[in-house]
Amino acid sequence: MDGNGRWAEQRGCERVDGHAAGEDAFVESVRAAVDGGVTWLTSFAFSTENWRRPRSEVDFLMRLNRRVLRDNVHDWNEMGVRVRYLGVADARIPEDVREEIAAAEELTRDNGTLTLTVALDHGGRRDLARAARSIVAHGVPADQVTEETLAGHMQFPDMPDIDLLVRTSAEHRLSNFMLWQAAYAELVFLDVLWPDFRAEHFSQAVELYHRRRRRFGDVPRPAEPAAAVSAGA
Ligand code: IPE
Ligand code: MG
């Protein structure tokens, strides 16, 4: 979800106003995912590198994340959304944010329409380091560590690989997002700044995805099965 700061700058507002304006885009994306039959949606809300930002902006983002969750979790629950948070490891995350997250995860844990994963305090490299630590802690012998072992020691082992990864605001980077799961993701870069992102952009990204020919290193085959979409934004 990139471009909040530039959106605000274009309007002569503060950066934090851009973050606040991103709420509608986020809420609409969740709805678009449910309406479009997407079953996994992951949203990059705050990275392990975002802690470098000014304290006031970080505080604002933490409070905003808590409020957006509190204001929407009941709607999401009624829509059958299971909410989960990826990351959330840093001690600087305020206690009330953690409590809100725990309550939302508990409330929605049995829902099956869409798994909405919010990557908050997330870093792909840290996830991999964490999985490595877990493997060692479980005493897995080195010669038995396979790709499946690593996948099984990620924070959410049931998470599928990313099919479609959408980045907004004309930036062309992965920025340490879900490096393990993004190995074969189809990358879609849109010029739209995150606060302007709407269901039509969501559909546009899915449409671009469906035009891609995914071969996973193989050669083209006559009948390629249509893949289900799980999106990472
Ligand atoms: C994304 O918008 C929001 C977060 C990283 C939390 P930015 O704040 O990165 O916006 P730009 O890149 O400065 O426009
Ligand atoms: Mg940015």
PDB file of C-alpha atoms and ligand atoms in Angstrom:
ATOM      1  CA  MET A   1       0.000   0.000   0.000  1.00  0.00           C
ATOM      2  CA  ASP A   2       2.376   2.684  -1.235  1.00  0.00           C
ATOM      3  CA  GLY A   3       2.054   6.356  -2.097  1.00  0.00           C
ATOM      4  CA  ASN A   4       0.290   7.813   0.925  1.00  0.00           C
ATOM      5  CA  GLY A   5       2.981  10.427   1.519  1.00  0.00           C
ATOM      6  CA  ARG A   6       3.011  11.603  -2.094  1.00  0.00           C
ATOM      7  CA  TRP A   7      -0.802  11.708  -2.143  1.00  0.00           C
ATOM      8  CA  ALA A   8      -0.711  14.038   0.855  1.00  0.00           C
ATOM      9  CA  GLU A   9       2.109  16.135  -0.565  1.00  0.00           C
ATOM     10  CA  GLN A  10       0.153  16.697  -3.782  1.00  0.00           C
ATOM     11  CA  ARG A  11      -2.645  18.173  -1.675  1.00  0.00           C
ATOM     12  CA  GLY A  12      -0.437  20.234   0.585  1.00  0.00           C
ATOM     13  CA  CYS A  13      -1.343  18.046   3.584  1.00  0.00           C
ATOM     14  CA  GLU A  14       0.733  16.203   6.157  1.00  0.00           C
ATOM     15  CA  ARG A  15       2.009  12.699   5.374  1.00  0.00           C
ATOM     16  CA  VAL A  16      -0.227  11.275   8.073  1.00  0.00           C
ATOM     17  CA  ASP A  17      -3.288  12.621   6.249  1.00  0.00           C
ATOM     18  CA  GLY A  18      -2.276  10.393   3.355  1.00  0.00           C
ATOM     19  CA  HIS A  19      -2.140   7.388   5.665  1.00  0.00           C
ATOM     20  CA  ALA A  20      -5.586   8.188   7.039  1.00  0.00           C
ATOM     21  CA  ALA A  21      -6.919   8.528   3.482  1.00  0.00           C
ATOM     22  CA  GLY A  22      -5.636   5.036   2.728  1.00  0.00           C
ATOM     23  CA  GLU A  23      -8.275   3.486   4.970  1.00  0.00           C
ATOM     24  CA  ASP A  24     -11.020   3.638   2.342  1.00  0.00           C
ATOM     25  CA  ALA A  25      -8.742   2.023  -0.220  1.00  0.00           C
ATOM     26  CA  PHE A  26      -7.993  -0.795   2.192  1.00  0.00           C
ATOM     27  CA  VAL A  27     -11.613  -1.397   3.170  1.00  0.00           C
ATOM     28  CA  GLU A  28     -12.646  -1.358  -0.490  1.00  0.00           C
ATOM     29  CA  SER A  29      -9.878  -3.818  -1.397  1.00  0.00           C
ATOM     30  CA  VAL A  30     -11.075  -6.325   1.172  1.00  0.00           C
ATOM     31  CA  ARG A  31     -14.595  -6.050  -0.215  1.00  0.00           C
ATOM     32  CA  ALA A  32     -13.343  -6.358  -3.803  1.00  0.00           C
ATOM     33  CA  ALA A  33     -11.427  -9.489  -2.849  1.00  0.00           C
ATOM     34  CA  VAL A  34     -14.493 -11.084  -1.264  1.00  0.00           C
ATOM     35  CA  ASP A  35     -16.713 -10.038  -4.194  1.00  0.00           C
ATOM     36  CA  GLY A  36     -14.169 -11.372  -6.680  1.00  0.00           C
ATOM     37  CA  GLY A  37     -13.836 -14.762  -4.993  1.00  0.00           C
ATOM     38  CA  VAL A  38     -10.243 -14.199  -3.890  1.00  0.00           C
ATOM     39  CA  THR A  39      -9.556 -16.433  -0.900  1.00  0.00           C
ATOM     40  CA  TRP A  40      -6.214 -15.034   0.315  1.00  0.00           C
ATOM     41  CA  LEU A  41      -5.422 -11.336   0.515  1.00  0.00           C
ATOM     42  CA  THR A  42      -2.330  -9.975   2.209  1.00  0.00           C
ATOM     43  CA  SER A  43      -1.821  -6.325   2.816  1.00  0.00           C
ATOM     44  CA  PHE A  44       1.573  -4.762   3.599  1.00  0.00           C
ATOM     45  CA  ALA A  45       0.783  -2.229   6.312  1.00  0.00           C
ATOM     46  CA  PHE A  46       4.138  -1.643   8.019  1.00  0.00           C
ATOM     47  CA  SER A  47       7.579  -3.055   7.351  1.00  0.00           C
ATOM     48  CA  THR A  48      10.459  -3.852   9.671  1.00  0.00           C
ATOM     49  CA  GLU A  49      12.216  -0.930   7.930  1.00  0.00           C
ATOM     50  CA  ASN A  50       9.349   1.498   8.566  1.00  0.00           C
ATOM     51  CA  TRP A  51      10.554   1.828  12.170  1.00  0.00           C
ATOM     52  CA  ARG A  52      13.146   4.231  10.742  1.00  0.00           C
ATOM     53  CA  ARG A  53      10.428   6.817  10.134  1.00  0.00           C
ATOM     54  CA  PRO A  54       9.900   9.725  12.533  1.00  0.00           C
ATOM     55  CA  ARG A  55       8.426   8.668  15.835  1.00  0.00           C
ATOM     56  CA  SER A  56       5.292  10.767  15.298  1.00  0.00           C
ATOM     57  CA  GLU A  57       4.537   9.042  11.973  1.00  0.00           C
ATOM     58  CA  VAL A  58       5.144   5.584  13.440  1.00  0.00           C
ATOM     59  CA  ASP A  59       2.850   6.372  16.373  1.00  0.00           C
ATOM     60  CA  PHE A  60       0.173   7.602  13.991  1.00  0.00           C
ATOM     61  CA  LEU A  61       0.415   4.444  11.872  1.00  0.00           C
ATOM     62  CA  MET A  62       0.116   2.204  14.936  1.00  0.00           C
ATOM     63  CA  ARG A  63      -2.956   4.062  16.171  1.00  0.00           C
ATOM     64  CA  LEU A  64      -4.456   4.059  12.675  1.00  0.00           C
ATOM     65  CA  ASN A  65      -3.945   0.320  12.304  1.00  0.00           C
ATOM     66  CA  ARG A  66      -5.673  -0.274  15.609  1.00  0.00           C
ATOM     67  CA  ARG A  67      -8.627   1.976  14.781  1.00  0.00           C
ATOM     68  CA  VAL A  68      -9.127   0.592  11.263  1.00  0.00           C
ATOM     69  CA  LEU A  69      -9.168  -2.918  12.686  1.00  0.00           C
ATOM     70  CA  ARG A  70     -11.581  -2.001  15.479  1.00  0.00           C
ATOM     71  CA  ASP A  71     -13.940  -0.174  13.113  1.00  0.00           C
ATOM     72  CA  ASN A  72     -14.051  -2.910  10.482  1.00  0.00           C
ATOM     73  CA  VAL A  73     -13.566  -6.240  12.171  1.00  0.00           C
ATOM     74  CA  HIS A  74     -17.280  -6.826  12.780  1.00  0.00           C
ATOM     75  CA  ASP A  75     -18.137  -6.186   9.120  1.00  0.00           C
ATOM     76  CA  TRP A  76     -15.306  -8.456   8.063  1.00  0.00           C
ATOM     77  CA  ASN A  77     -16.498 -11.113  10.448  1.00  0.00           C
ATOM     78  CA  GLU A  78     -19.974 -10.977   8.924  1.00  0.00           C
ATOM     79  CA  MET A  79     -18.422 -11.259   5.467  1.00  0.00           C
ATOM     80  CA  GLY A  80     -16.646 -14.454   6.519  1.00  0.00           C
ATOM     81  CA  VAL A  81     -13.193 -12.885   6.651  1.00  0.00           C
ATOM     82  CA  ARG A  82     -10.546 -14.493   8.826  1.00  0.00           C
ATOM     83  CA  VAL A  83      -8.121 -11.806   9.977  1.00  0.00           C
ATOM     84  CA  ARG A  84      -4.512 -12.618  10.769  1.00  0.00           C
ATOM     85  CA  TYR A  85      -1.411 -10.533  11.388  1.00  0.00           C
ATOM     86  CA  LEU A  86       1.971 -11.424   9.975  1.00  0.00           C
ATOM     87  CA  GLY A  87       5.006 -10.130  11.856  1.00  0.00           C
ATOM     88  CA  VAL A  88       4.069  -8.149  14.975  1.00  0.00           C
ATOM     89  CA  ALA A  89       7.312  -9.136  16.678  1.00  0.00           C
ATOM     90  CA  ASP A  90       8.811  -5.802  17.698  1.00  0.00           C
ATOM     91  CA  ALA A  91       8.515  -4.750  21.332  1.00  0.00           C
ATOM     92  CA  ARG A  92       7.698  -1.201  20.192  1.00  0.00           C
ATOM     93  CA  ILE A  93       4.217  -2.289  19.063  1.00  0.00           C
ATOM     94  CA  PRO A  94       1.879  -0.791  21.652  1.00  0.00           C
ATOM     95  CA  GLU A  95       0.055  -3.180  23.947  1.00  0.00           C
ATOM     96  CA  ASP A  96      -3.404  -1.936  22.927  1.00  0.00           C
ATOM     97  CA  VAL A  97      -2.575  -2.661  19.270  1.00  0.00           C
ATOM     98  CA  ARG A  98      -1.584  -6.208  20.208  1.00  0.00           C
ATOM     99  CA  GLU A  99      -4.781  -6.643  22.198  1.00  0.00           C
ATOM    100  CA  GLU A 100      -6.933  -5.435  19.300  1.00  0.00           C
ATOM    101  CA  ILE A 101      -5.151  -7.839  16.962  1.00  0.00           C
ATOM    102  CA  ALA A 102      -5.524 -10.793  19.338  1.00  0.00           C
ATOM    103  CA  ALA A 103      -9.247 -10.074  19.764  1.00  0.00           C
ATOM    104  CA  ALA A 104      -9.804  -9.807  15.990  1.00  0.00           C
ATOM    105  CA  GLU A 105      -7.895 -13.010  15.293  1.00  0.00           C
ATOM    106  CA  GLU A 106      -9.907 -14.809  17.940  1.00  0.00           C
ATOM    107  CA  LEU A 107     -13.255 -13.436  16.716  1.00  0.00           C
ATOM    108  CA  THR A 108     -12.645 -14.387  13.088  1.00  0.00           C
ATOM    109  CA  ARG A 109     -10.567 -17.538  13.450  1.00  0.00           C
ATOM    110  CA  ASP A 110     -13.187 -19.942  12.058  1.00  0.00           C
ATOM    111  CA  ASN A 111     -14.149 -17.866   9.005  1.00  0.00           C
ATOM    112  CA  GLY A 112     -13.391 -19.317   5.594  1.00  0.00           C
ATOM    113  CA  THR A 113     -14.439 -16.923   2.839  1.00  0.00           C
ATOM    114  CA  LEU A 114     -11.217 -14.902   2.763  1.00  0.00           C
ATOM    115  CA  THR A 115      -8.069 -14.955   4.845  1.00  0.00           C
ATOM    116  CA  LEU A 116      -7.001 -11.347   5.226  1.00  0.00           C
ATOM    117  CA  THR A 117      -3.413 -11.220   6.419  1.00  0.00           C
ATOM    118  CA  VAL A 118      -2.175  -7.846   7.524  1.00  0.00           C
ATOM    119  CA  ALA A 119       1.603  -7.684   7.364  1.00  0.00           C
ATOM    120  CA  LEU A 120       2.407  -5.331  10.232  1.00  0.00           C
ATOM    121  CA  ASP A 121       5.998  -5.039  11.305  1.00  0.00           C
ATOM    122  CA  HIS A 122       6.753  -7.540   8.559  1.00  0.00           C
ATOM    123  CA  GLY A 123      10.019  -8.327   6.824  1.00  0.00           C
ATOM    124  CA  GLY A 124      10.570 -11.203   4.424  1.00  0.00           C
ATOM    125  CA  ARG A 125      14.151 -11.724   5.574  1.00  0.00           C
ATOM    126  CA  ARG A 126      13.139 -11.736   9.223  1.00  0.00           C
ATOM    127  CA  ASP A 127      10.472 -14.354   8.444  1.00  0.00           C
ATOM    128  CA  LEU A 128      13.142 -16.564   6.901  1.00  0.00           C
ATOM    129  CA  ALA A 129      15.507 -16.063   9.841  1.00  0.00           C
ATOM    130  CA  ARG A 130      12.645 -16.928  12.189  1.00  0.00           C
ATOM    131  CA  ALA A 131      11.890 -20.122  10.239  1.00  0.00           C
ATOM    132  CA  ALA A 132      15.573 -21.089  10.374  1.00  0.00           C
ATOM    133  CA  ARG A 133      15.615 -20.563  14.146  1.00  0.00           C
ATOM    134  CA  SER A 134      12.500 -22.680  14.504  1.00  0.00           C
ATOM    135  CA  ILE A 135      14.037 -25.515  12.480  1.00  0.00           C
ATOM    136  CA  VAL A 136      17.158 -25.493  14.655  1.00  0.00           C
ATOM    137  CA  ALA A 137      15.096 -25.253  17.852  1.00  0.00           C
ATOM    138  CA  HIS A 138      13.146 -28.348  16.770  1.00  0.00           C
ATOM    139  CA  GLY A 139      16.404 -30.239  16.307  1.00  0.00           C
ATOM    140  CA  VAL A 140      15.855 -31.015  12.629  1.00  0.00           C
ATOM    141  CA  PRO A 141      19.080 -32.584  11.264  1.00  0.00           C
ATOM    142  CA  ALA A 142      20.714 -30.407   8.587  1.00  0.00           C
ATOM    143  CA  ASP A 143      20.492 -33.076   5.883  1.00  0.00           C
ATOM    144  CA  GLN A 144      16.729 -33.283   6.411  1.00  0.00           C
ATOM    145  CA  VAL A 145      16.042 -29.591   5.837  1.00  0.00           C
ATOM    146  CA  THR A 146      14.153 -29.252   2.574  1.00  0.00           C
ATOM    147  CA  GLU A 147      12.090 -26.492   0.993  1.00  0.00           C
ATOM    148  CA  GLU A 148       9.020 -28.109   2.542  1.00  0.00           C
ATOM    149  CA  THR A 149      10.676 -28.016   5.984  1.00  0.00           C
ATOM    150  CA  LEU A 150      11.274 -24.304   5.621  1.00  0.00           C
ATOM    151  CA  ALA A 151       7.731 -23.678   4.392  1.00  0.00           C
ATOM    152  CA  GLY A 152       6.444 -25.621   7.386  1.00  0.00           C
ATOM    153  CA  HIS A 153       8.334 -23.428   9.847  1.00  0.00           C
ATOM    154  CA  MET A 154       7.057 -20.109   8.509  1.00  0.00           C
ATOM    155  CA  GLN A 155       4.727 -18.154  10.806  1.00  0.00           C
ATOM    156  CA  PHE A 156       1.680 -19.317   8.799  1.00  0.00           C
ATOM    157  CA  PRO A 157       2.590 -22.625   7.158  1.00  0.00           C
ATOM    158  CA  ASP A 158      -0.858 -22.870   5.548  1.00  0.00           C
ATOM    159  CA  MET A 159      -0.318 -19.698   3.517  1.00  0.00           C
ATOM    160  CA  PRO A 160      -0.123 -20.427  -0.197  1.00  0.00           C
ATOM    161  CA  ASP A 161       2.504 -18.932  -2.482  1.00  0.00           C
ATOM    162  CA  ILE A 162       1.546 -15.519  -3.812  1.00  0.00           C
ATOM    163  CA  ASP A 163      -0.076 -15.622  -7.251  1.00  0.00           C
ATOM    164  CA  LEU A 164      -0.446 -11.882  -7.786  1.00  0.00           C
ATOM    165  CA  LEU A 165       1.562  -9.159  -6.091  1.00  0.00           C
ATOM    166  CA  VAL A 166       0.311  -5.625  -6.637  1.00  0.00           C
ATOM    167  CA  ARG A 167       2.384  -2.587  -5.792  1.00  0.00           C
ATOM    168  CA  THR A 168       0.944   0.887  -6.111  1.00  0.00           C
ATOM    169  CA  SER A 169       2.503   4.343  -6.628  1.00  0.00           C
ATOM    170  CA  ALA A 170       4.759   3.447  -9.573  1.00  0.00           C
ATOM    171  CA  GLU A 171       7.481   1.962  -7.378  1.00  0.00           C
ATOM    172  CA  HIS A 172       9.084  -1.193  -8.731  1.00  0.00           C
ATOM    173  CA  ARG A 173      10.470  -2.990  -5.713  1.00  0.00           C
ATOM    174  CA  LEU A 174       9.624  -5.933  -3.472  1.00  0.00           C
ATOM    175  CA  SER A 175      10.802  -4.031  -0.379  1.00  0.00           C
ATOM    176  CA  ASN A 176      11.390  -7.214   1.603  1.00  0.00           C
ATOM    177  CA  PHE A 177       7.761  -8.385   1.219  1.00  0.00           C
ATOM    178  CA  MET A 178       7.135 -12.088   1.745  1.00  0.00           C
ATOM    179  CA  LEU A 179      10.305 -13.149  -0.049  1.00  0.00           C
ATOM    180  CA  TRP A 180       9.665 -16.863   0.410  1.00  0.00           C
ATOM    181  CA  GLN A 181       6.062 -16.819  -0.801  1.00  0.00           C
ATOM    182  CA  ALA A 182       6.713 -14.343  -3.636  1.00  0.00           C
ATOM    183  CA  ALA A 183       9.166 -16.626  -5.475  1.00  0.00           C
ATOM    184  CA  TYR A 184       6.840 -17.048  -8.484  1.00  0.00           C
ATOM    185  CA  ALA A 185       4.417 -14.202  -7.941  1.00  0.00           C
ATOM    186  CA  GLU A 186       3.158 -12.309 -10.957  1.00  0.00           C
ATOM    187  CA  LEU A 187       4.144  -8.711 -10.319  1.00  0.00           C
ATOM    188  CA  VAL A 188       1.772  -5.912 -11.221  1.00  0.00           C
ATOM    189  CA  PHE A 189       2.857  -2.304 -10.755  1.00  0.00           C
ATOM    190  CA  LEU A 190       0.178   0.356 -10.882  1.00  0.00           C
ATOM    191  CA  ASP A 191       0.741   4.109 -11.033  1.00  0.00           C
ATOM    192  CA  VAL A 192      -2.169   4.862  -8.698  1.00  0.00           C
ATOM    193  CA  LEU A 193      -1.276   6.224  -5.253  1.00  0.00           C
ATOM    194  CA  TRP A 194      -2.659   4.012  -2.502  1.00  0.00           C
ATOM    195  CA  PRO A 195      -5.365   6.426  -1.174  1.00  0.00           C
ATOM    196  CA  ASP A 196      -6.837   6.539  -4.712  1.00  0.00           C
ATOM    197  CA  PHE A 197      -6.895   2.743  -5.081  1.00  0.00           C
ATOM    198  CA  ARG A 198     -10.427   1.445  -5.663  1.00  0.00           C
ATOM    199  CA  ALA A 199     -12.220  -1.765  -6.685  1.00  0.00           C
ATOM    200  CA  GLU A 200     -11.623  -0.916 -10.354  1.00  0.00           C
ATOM    201  CA  HIS A 201      -7.849  -0.986  -9.768  1.00  0.00           C
ATOM    202  CA  PHE A 202      -8.222  -4.299  -7.973  1.00  0.00           C
ATOM    203  CA  SER A 203     -10.095  -5.687 -10.994  1.00  0.00           C
ATOM    204  CA  GLN A 204      -7.514  -4.204 -13.342  1.00  0.00           C
ATOM    205  CA  ALA A 205      -4.706  -5.998 -11.476  1.00  0.00           C
ATOM    206  CA  VAL A 206      -6.587  -9.314 -11.524  1.00  0.00           C
ATOM    207  CA  GLU A 207      -7.298  -8.819 -15.227  1.00  0.00           C
ATOM    208  CA  LEU A 208      -3.575  -8.268 -15.920  1.00  0.00           C
ATOM    209  CA  TYR A 209      -2.839 -11.376 -13.881  1.00  0.00           C
ATOM    210  CA  HIS A 210      -5.182 -13.495 -15.978  1.00  0.00           C
ATOM    211  CA  ARG A 211      -3.379 -12.404 -19.143  1.00  0.00           C
ATOM    212  CA  ARG A 212      -0.062 -13.742 -17.863  1.00  0.00           C
ATOM    213  CA  ARG A 213       1.116 -17.180 -18.915  1.00  0.00           C
ATOM    214  CA  ARG A 214       2.598 -18.882 -15.884  1.00  0.00           C
ATOM    215  CA  ARG A 215       4.990 -21.687 -16.691  1.00  0.00           C
ATOM    216  CA  PHE A 216       7.024 -22.005 -13.471  1.00  0.00           C
ATOM    217  CA  GLY A 217      10.151 -22.729 -15.475  1.00  0.00           C
ATOM    218  CA  ASP A 218       8.396 -25.227 -17.723  1.00  0.00           C
ATOM    219  CA  VAL A 219       7.683 -24.717 -21.440  1.00  0.00           C
ATOM    220  CA  PRO A 220       4.243 -23.708 -22.802  1.00  0.00           C
ATOM    221  CA  ARG A 221       1.715 -26.556 -22.766  1.00  0.00           C
ATOM    222  CA  PRO A 222      -1.426 -26.754 -24.915  1.00  0.00           C
ATOM    223  CA  ALA A 223      -3.934 -26.771 -22.042  1.00  0.00           C
ATOM    224  CA  GLU A 224      -2.928 -24.613 -19.093  1.00  0.00           C
ATOM    225  CA  PRO A 225      -5.365 -24.916 -16.188  1.00  0.00           C
ATOM    226  CA  ALA A 226      -6.735 -21.594 -14.954  1.00  0.00           C
ATOM    227  CA  ALA A 227      -5.144 -20.925 -11.572  1.00  0.00           C
ATOM    228  CA  ALA A 228      -7.050 -19.664  -8.563  1.00  0.00           C
ATOM    229  CA  VAL A 229      -5.932 -16.211  -7.524  1.00  0.00           C
ATOM    230  CA  SER A 230      -4.462 -15.281  -4.185  1.00  0.00           C
ATOM    231  CA  ALA A 231      -3.378 -11.682  -4.076  1.00  0.00           C
ATOM    232  CA  GLY A 232      -0.709  -9.888  -2.111  1.00  0.00           C
ATOM    233  CA  ALA A 233      -1.037  -6.112  -2.186  1.00  0.00           C
TER     234      ALA A 233
HETATM  235  C1  IPE B   1       2.820   3.715   2.344  1.00  0.00           C
HETATM  236  O1  IPE B   1       2.885   5.047   1.930  1.00  0.00           O
HETATM  237  C2  IPE B   1       2.384   3.589   3.780  1.00  0.00           C
HETATM  238  C3  IPE B   1       3.333   2.907   4.660  1.00  0.00           C
HETATM  239  C4  IPE B   1       4.531   2.493   4.346  1.00  0.00           C
HETATM  240  C5  IPE B   1       2.903   2.696   6.013  1.00  0.00           C
HETATM  241  P1  IPE B   1       4.224   5.868   2.085  1.00  0.00           P
HETATM  242  O2  IPE B   1       4.233   6.537   3.406  1.00  0.00           O
HETATM  243  O3  IPE B   1       5.406   5.001   1.820  1.00  0.00           O
HETATM  244  O4  IPE B   1       4.056   6.942   0.924  1.00  0.00           O
HETATM  245  P2  IPE B   1       5.178   7.579   0.003  1.00  0.00           P
HETATM  246  O5  IPE B   1       5.995   6.480  -0.583  1.00  0.00           O
HETATM  247  O6  IPE B   1       6.000   8.465   0.890  1.00  0.00           O
HETATM  248  O7  IPE B   1       4.423   8.348  -1.028  1.00  0.00           O
HETATM  249 MG    MG B   2       6.524   4.621   0.153  1.00  0.00          MG
END
